[in-house]
CSV table of C-alpha atoms in Angstrom, one decimal:
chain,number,residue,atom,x,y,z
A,13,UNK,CA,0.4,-33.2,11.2
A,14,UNK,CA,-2.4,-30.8,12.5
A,15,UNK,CA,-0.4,-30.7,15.5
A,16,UNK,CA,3.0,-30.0,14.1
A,17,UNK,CA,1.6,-27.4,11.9
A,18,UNK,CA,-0.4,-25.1,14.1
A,19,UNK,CA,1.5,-25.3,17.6
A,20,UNK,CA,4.7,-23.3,15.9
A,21,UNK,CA,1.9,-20.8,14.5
A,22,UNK,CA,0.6,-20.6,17.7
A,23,UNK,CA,3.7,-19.7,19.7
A,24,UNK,CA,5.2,-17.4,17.2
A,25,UNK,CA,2.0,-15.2,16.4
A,26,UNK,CA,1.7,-15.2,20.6
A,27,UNK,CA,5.4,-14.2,21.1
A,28,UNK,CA,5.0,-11.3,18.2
A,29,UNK,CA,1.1,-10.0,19.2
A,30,UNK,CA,2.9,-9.8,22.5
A,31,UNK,CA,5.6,-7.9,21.7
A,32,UNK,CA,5.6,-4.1,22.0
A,33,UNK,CA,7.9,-4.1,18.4
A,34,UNK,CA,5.4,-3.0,15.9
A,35,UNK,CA,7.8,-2.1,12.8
A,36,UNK,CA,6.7,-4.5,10.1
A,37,UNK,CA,5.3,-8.1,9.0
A,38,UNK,CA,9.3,-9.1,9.0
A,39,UNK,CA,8.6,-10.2,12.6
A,40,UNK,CA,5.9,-13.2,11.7
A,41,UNK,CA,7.5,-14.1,8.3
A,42,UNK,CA,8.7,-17.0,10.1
A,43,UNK,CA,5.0,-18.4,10.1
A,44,UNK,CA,5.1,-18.7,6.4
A,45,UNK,CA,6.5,-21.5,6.1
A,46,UNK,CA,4.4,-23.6,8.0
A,47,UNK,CA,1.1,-21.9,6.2
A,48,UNK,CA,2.7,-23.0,3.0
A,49,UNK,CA,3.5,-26.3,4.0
A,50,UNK,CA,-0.8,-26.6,5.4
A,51,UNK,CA,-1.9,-25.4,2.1
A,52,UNK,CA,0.1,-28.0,0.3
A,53,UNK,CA,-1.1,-30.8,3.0
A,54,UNK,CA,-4.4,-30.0,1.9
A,55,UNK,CA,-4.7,-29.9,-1.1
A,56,UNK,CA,-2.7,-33.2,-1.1
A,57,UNK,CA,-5.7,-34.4,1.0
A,58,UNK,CA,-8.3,-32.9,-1.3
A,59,UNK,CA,-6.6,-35.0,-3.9
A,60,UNK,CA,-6.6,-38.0,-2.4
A,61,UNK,CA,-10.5,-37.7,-0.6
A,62,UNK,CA,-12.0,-36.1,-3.5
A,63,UNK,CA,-9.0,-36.8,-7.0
A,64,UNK,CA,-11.1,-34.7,-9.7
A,65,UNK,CA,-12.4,-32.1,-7.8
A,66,UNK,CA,-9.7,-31.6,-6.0
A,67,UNK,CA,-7.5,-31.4,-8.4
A,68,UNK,CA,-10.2,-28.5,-10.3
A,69,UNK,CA,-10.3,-26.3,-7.3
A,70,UNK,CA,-6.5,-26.7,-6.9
A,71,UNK,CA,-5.8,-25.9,-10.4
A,72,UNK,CA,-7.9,-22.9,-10.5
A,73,UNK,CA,-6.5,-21.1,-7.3
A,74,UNK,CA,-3.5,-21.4,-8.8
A,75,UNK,CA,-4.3,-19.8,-11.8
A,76,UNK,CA,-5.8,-17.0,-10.3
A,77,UNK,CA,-2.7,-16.4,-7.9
A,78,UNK,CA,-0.4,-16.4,-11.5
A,79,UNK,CA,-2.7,-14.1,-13.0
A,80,UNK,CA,-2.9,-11.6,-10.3
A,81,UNK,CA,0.7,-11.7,-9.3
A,82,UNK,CA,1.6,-11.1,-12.8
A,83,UNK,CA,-1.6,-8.2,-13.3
A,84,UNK,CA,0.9,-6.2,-10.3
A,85,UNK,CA,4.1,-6.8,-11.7
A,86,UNK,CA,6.2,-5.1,-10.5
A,87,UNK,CA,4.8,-3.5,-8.1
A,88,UNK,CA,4.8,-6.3,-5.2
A,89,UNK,CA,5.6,-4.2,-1.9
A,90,UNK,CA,2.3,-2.7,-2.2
A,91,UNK,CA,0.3,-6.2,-3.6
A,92,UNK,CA,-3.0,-7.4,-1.5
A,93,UNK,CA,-5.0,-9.9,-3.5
A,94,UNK,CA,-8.6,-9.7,-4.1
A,95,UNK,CA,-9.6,-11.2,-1.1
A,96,UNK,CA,-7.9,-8.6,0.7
A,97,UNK,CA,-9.5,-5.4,-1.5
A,98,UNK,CA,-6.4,-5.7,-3.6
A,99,UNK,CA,-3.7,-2.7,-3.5
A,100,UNK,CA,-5.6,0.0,-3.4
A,101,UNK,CA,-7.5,-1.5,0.1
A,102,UNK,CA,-3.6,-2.1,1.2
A,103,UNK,CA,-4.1,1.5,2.8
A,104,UNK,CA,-6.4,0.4,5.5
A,105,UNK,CA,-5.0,-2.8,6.6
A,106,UNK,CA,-0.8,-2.3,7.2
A,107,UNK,CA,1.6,0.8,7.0
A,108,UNK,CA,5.4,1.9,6.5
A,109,UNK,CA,7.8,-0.3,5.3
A,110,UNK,CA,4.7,-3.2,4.9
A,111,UNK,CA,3.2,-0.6,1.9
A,112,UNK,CA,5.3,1.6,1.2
A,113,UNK,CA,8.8,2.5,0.9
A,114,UNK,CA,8.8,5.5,-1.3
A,115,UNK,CA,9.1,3.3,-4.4
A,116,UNK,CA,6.7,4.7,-6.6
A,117,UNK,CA,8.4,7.5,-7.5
A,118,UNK,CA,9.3,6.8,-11.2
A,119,UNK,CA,5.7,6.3,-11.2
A,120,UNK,CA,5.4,9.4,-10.3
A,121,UNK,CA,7.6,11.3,-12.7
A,122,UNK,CA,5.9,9.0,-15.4
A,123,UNK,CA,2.3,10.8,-14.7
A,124,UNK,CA,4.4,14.3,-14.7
A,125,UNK,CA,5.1,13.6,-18.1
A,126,UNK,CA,2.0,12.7,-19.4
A,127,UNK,CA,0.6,15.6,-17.6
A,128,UNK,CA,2.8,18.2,-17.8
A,129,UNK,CA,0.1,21.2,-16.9
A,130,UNK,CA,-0.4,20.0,-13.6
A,131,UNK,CA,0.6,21.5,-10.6
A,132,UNK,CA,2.2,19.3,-8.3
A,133,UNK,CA,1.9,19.4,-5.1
A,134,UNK,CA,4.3,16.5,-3.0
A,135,UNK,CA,4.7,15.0,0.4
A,136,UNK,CA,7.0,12.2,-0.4
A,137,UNK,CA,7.8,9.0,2.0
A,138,UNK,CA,11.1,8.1,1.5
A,139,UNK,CA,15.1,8.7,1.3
A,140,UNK,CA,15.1,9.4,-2.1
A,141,UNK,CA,15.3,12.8,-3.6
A,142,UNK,CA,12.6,13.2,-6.3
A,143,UNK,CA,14.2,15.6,-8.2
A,144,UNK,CA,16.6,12.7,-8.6
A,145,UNK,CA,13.8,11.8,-11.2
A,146,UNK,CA,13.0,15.1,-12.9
A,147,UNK,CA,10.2,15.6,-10.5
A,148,UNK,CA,8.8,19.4,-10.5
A,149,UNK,CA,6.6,19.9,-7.6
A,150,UNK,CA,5.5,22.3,-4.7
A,151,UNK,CA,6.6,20.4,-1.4
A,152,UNK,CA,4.0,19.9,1.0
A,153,UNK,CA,4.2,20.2,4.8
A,154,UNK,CA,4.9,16.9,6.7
A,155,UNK,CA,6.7,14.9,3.8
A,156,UNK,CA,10.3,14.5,2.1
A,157,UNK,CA,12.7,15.4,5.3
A,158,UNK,CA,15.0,16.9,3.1
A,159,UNK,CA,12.2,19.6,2.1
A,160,UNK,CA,13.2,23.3,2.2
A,161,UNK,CA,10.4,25.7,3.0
A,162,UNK,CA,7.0,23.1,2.9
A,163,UNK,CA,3.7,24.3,2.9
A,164,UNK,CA,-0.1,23.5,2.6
A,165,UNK,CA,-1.4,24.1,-1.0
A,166,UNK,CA,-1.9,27.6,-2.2
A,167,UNK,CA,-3.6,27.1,-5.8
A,168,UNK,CA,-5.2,24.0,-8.0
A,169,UNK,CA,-3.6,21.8,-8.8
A,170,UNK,CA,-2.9,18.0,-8.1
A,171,UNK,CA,-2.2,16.4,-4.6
A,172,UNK,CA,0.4,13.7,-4.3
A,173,UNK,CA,0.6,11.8,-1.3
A,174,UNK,CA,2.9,8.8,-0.1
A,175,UNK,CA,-0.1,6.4,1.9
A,176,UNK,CA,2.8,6.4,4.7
A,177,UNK,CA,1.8,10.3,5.0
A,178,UNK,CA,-1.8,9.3,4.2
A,179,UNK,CA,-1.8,7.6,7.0
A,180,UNK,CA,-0.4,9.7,9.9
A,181,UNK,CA,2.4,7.5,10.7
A,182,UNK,CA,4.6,10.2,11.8
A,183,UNK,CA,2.5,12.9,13.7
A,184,UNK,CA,2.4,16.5,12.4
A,185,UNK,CA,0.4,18.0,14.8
A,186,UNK,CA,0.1,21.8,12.2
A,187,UNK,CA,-1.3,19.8,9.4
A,188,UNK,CA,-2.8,16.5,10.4
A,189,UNK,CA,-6.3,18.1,9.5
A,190,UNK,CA,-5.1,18.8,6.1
A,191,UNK,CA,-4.3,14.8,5.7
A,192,UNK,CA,-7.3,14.3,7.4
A,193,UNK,CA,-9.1,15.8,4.9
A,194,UNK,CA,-7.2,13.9,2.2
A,195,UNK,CA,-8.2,10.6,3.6
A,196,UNK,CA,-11.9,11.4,3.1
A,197,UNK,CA,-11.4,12.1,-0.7
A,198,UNK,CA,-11.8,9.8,-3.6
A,199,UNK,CA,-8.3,10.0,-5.3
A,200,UNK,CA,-8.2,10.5,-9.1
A,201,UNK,CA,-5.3,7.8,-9.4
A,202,UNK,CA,-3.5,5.2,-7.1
A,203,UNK,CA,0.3,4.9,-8.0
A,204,UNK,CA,1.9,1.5,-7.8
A,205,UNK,CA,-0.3,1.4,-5.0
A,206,UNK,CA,1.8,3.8,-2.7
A,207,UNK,CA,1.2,7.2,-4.0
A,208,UNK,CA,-1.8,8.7,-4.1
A,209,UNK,CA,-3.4,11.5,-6.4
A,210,UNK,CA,-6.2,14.0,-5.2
A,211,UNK,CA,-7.5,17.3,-7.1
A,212,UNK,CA,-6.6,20.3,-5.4
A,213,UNK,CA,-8.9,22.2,-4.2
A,214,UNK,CA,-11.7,19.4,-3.8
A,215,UNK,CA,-15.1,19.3,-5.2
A,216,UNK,CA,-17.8,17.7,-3.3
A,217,UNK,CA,-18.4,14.7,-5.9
A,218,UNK,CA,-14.4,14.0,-4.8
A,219,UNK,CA,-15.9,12.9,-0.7
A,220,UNK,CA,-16.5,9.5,0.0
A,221,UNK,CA,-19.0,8.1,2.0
A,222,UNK,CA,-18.3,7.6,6.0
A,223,UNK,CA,-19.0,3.6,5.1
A,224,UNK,CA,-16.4,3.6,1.7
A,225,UNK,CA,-12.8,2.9,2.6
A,226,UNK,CA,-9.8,5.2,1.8
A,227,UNK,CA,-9.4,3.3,-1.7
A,228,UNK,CA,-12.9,3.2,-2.6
C-alpha cells in the first residue's frame, strides 16, 4: 500500500520540480489524489491499532478543517490553513494564479463604501476593469494594463495592492523600489486575502521587523 502510494508521488513531483513550467500548482494536482487516498489509509489504520483514540484525533481534524474552510468562505483561491500561517502568510509561499486572480475586487469597492474619504490609490492584478464595480481610485504605476496615465502616489491616502504586484511577478524596473517599500509595511487590512491595504505616506510604527513576514 506504502508502495503504491508514494512511487506515483514520487515520479510526478520529480517530472514537475524538473520541469522549467513554473505557472501554477495545476501541474501537481494530479498528486492529490493519492495524498487523499494516504490520509484516509491512515486513519483507517489508526482505527483499527488504536479504535478510541483514533477515532478522537480523526474526529477533531476534521472539525477543525469544517470550521476553517467555512471561517474563509468564500474566499478559497487565496485559503492557507493554520498550519500554513493562514491567508494572510499565502503571500510568501505561492504567487499568480495560485493567490490571486484579481478576485477581490468587490471586496474592494465594499471598503470604498465604508470609507468613502479615503483616497485610493490602485494597482490592480487582473482583467477586470474596477470601475466595472464603482471603484474611484488614483491608478498606480505597474498595475491594471488597461491604466491610462499611472503614477507613484502624490498625497495621503490609502494604498491598494493586488499580492501578484506585491510580489514583483511582472518586473517594473521604474517602480520596483516603491513595491519594495510596500512589502516592508504592516498593511492596515488584507482583502480576501489578495488585496492589500497600506497608509500612504507611511509612519514608522507601519515597518515591520526584517524577521516578521509580509502578513505579519
Amino acid at each position: 500500500t506504502i508502495l503504491c502510494l508514494s512511487i506515483p508521488v514520487v515520479v510526478l513531483m520529480a517530472s514537475a520540480m524538473g520541469s522549467n513550467l513554473n505557472i501554477g500548482l495545476r501541474h501537481v494536482l494530479p498528486v492529490y489524489p493519492f495524498v487523499y487516498i494516504a490520509m484516509g489509509w491512515i486513519a483507517g489504520y489508526g482505527w483499527m491499532r488504536w479504535r478510541g483514540s483514533a477515532g478522537f484525533v480523526t474526529a477533531g481534524c476534521l472539525v477543525l478543517l469544517a470550521g476553517e474552510t467555512l471561517a474563509v468562505f468564500p474566499n478559497y483561491i487565496s485559503f492557507f490553513d493554520f498550519a500554513a500561517g493562514g491567508s494572510r502568510n499565502g503571500i510568501n509561499l505561492l504567487a499568480d494564479s495560485n493567490l490571486d486572480w484579481g478576485q477581490d475586487l468587490p471586496l474592494l469597492a465594499q471598503w470604498q463604501r465604508e470609507n468613502p474619504d479615503s483616497l485610493l490609490y490602485l494597482s490592480y492584478f487582473g482583467l477586470t476593469d474596477p470601475l466595472y464595480y464603482g471603484i474611484r481610485y488614483v491608478p498606480l504605476a505597474g498595475g491594471y494594463q488597461f491604466d491610462k496615465n499611472p503614477a507613484l502616489p502624490s498625497a495621503p491616502g490609502v494604498v491598494a495592492v493586488s499580492a501578484s504586484n506585491l510580489q514583483g511577478i511582472i518586473p517594473h524596473p521604474q517602480v520596483d523600489s516603491f513595491y519594495e517599500t510596500l512589502r516592508q509595511l504592516r498593511p492596515i487590512n488584507v482583502l480576501g486575502g489578495s488585496i492589500y491595504l497600506y497608509r500612504w505616506p507611511p509612519q514608522s510604527s507601519d515597518f515591520i521587523s526584517r524577521v516578521g513576514t509580509r502578513g505579519d
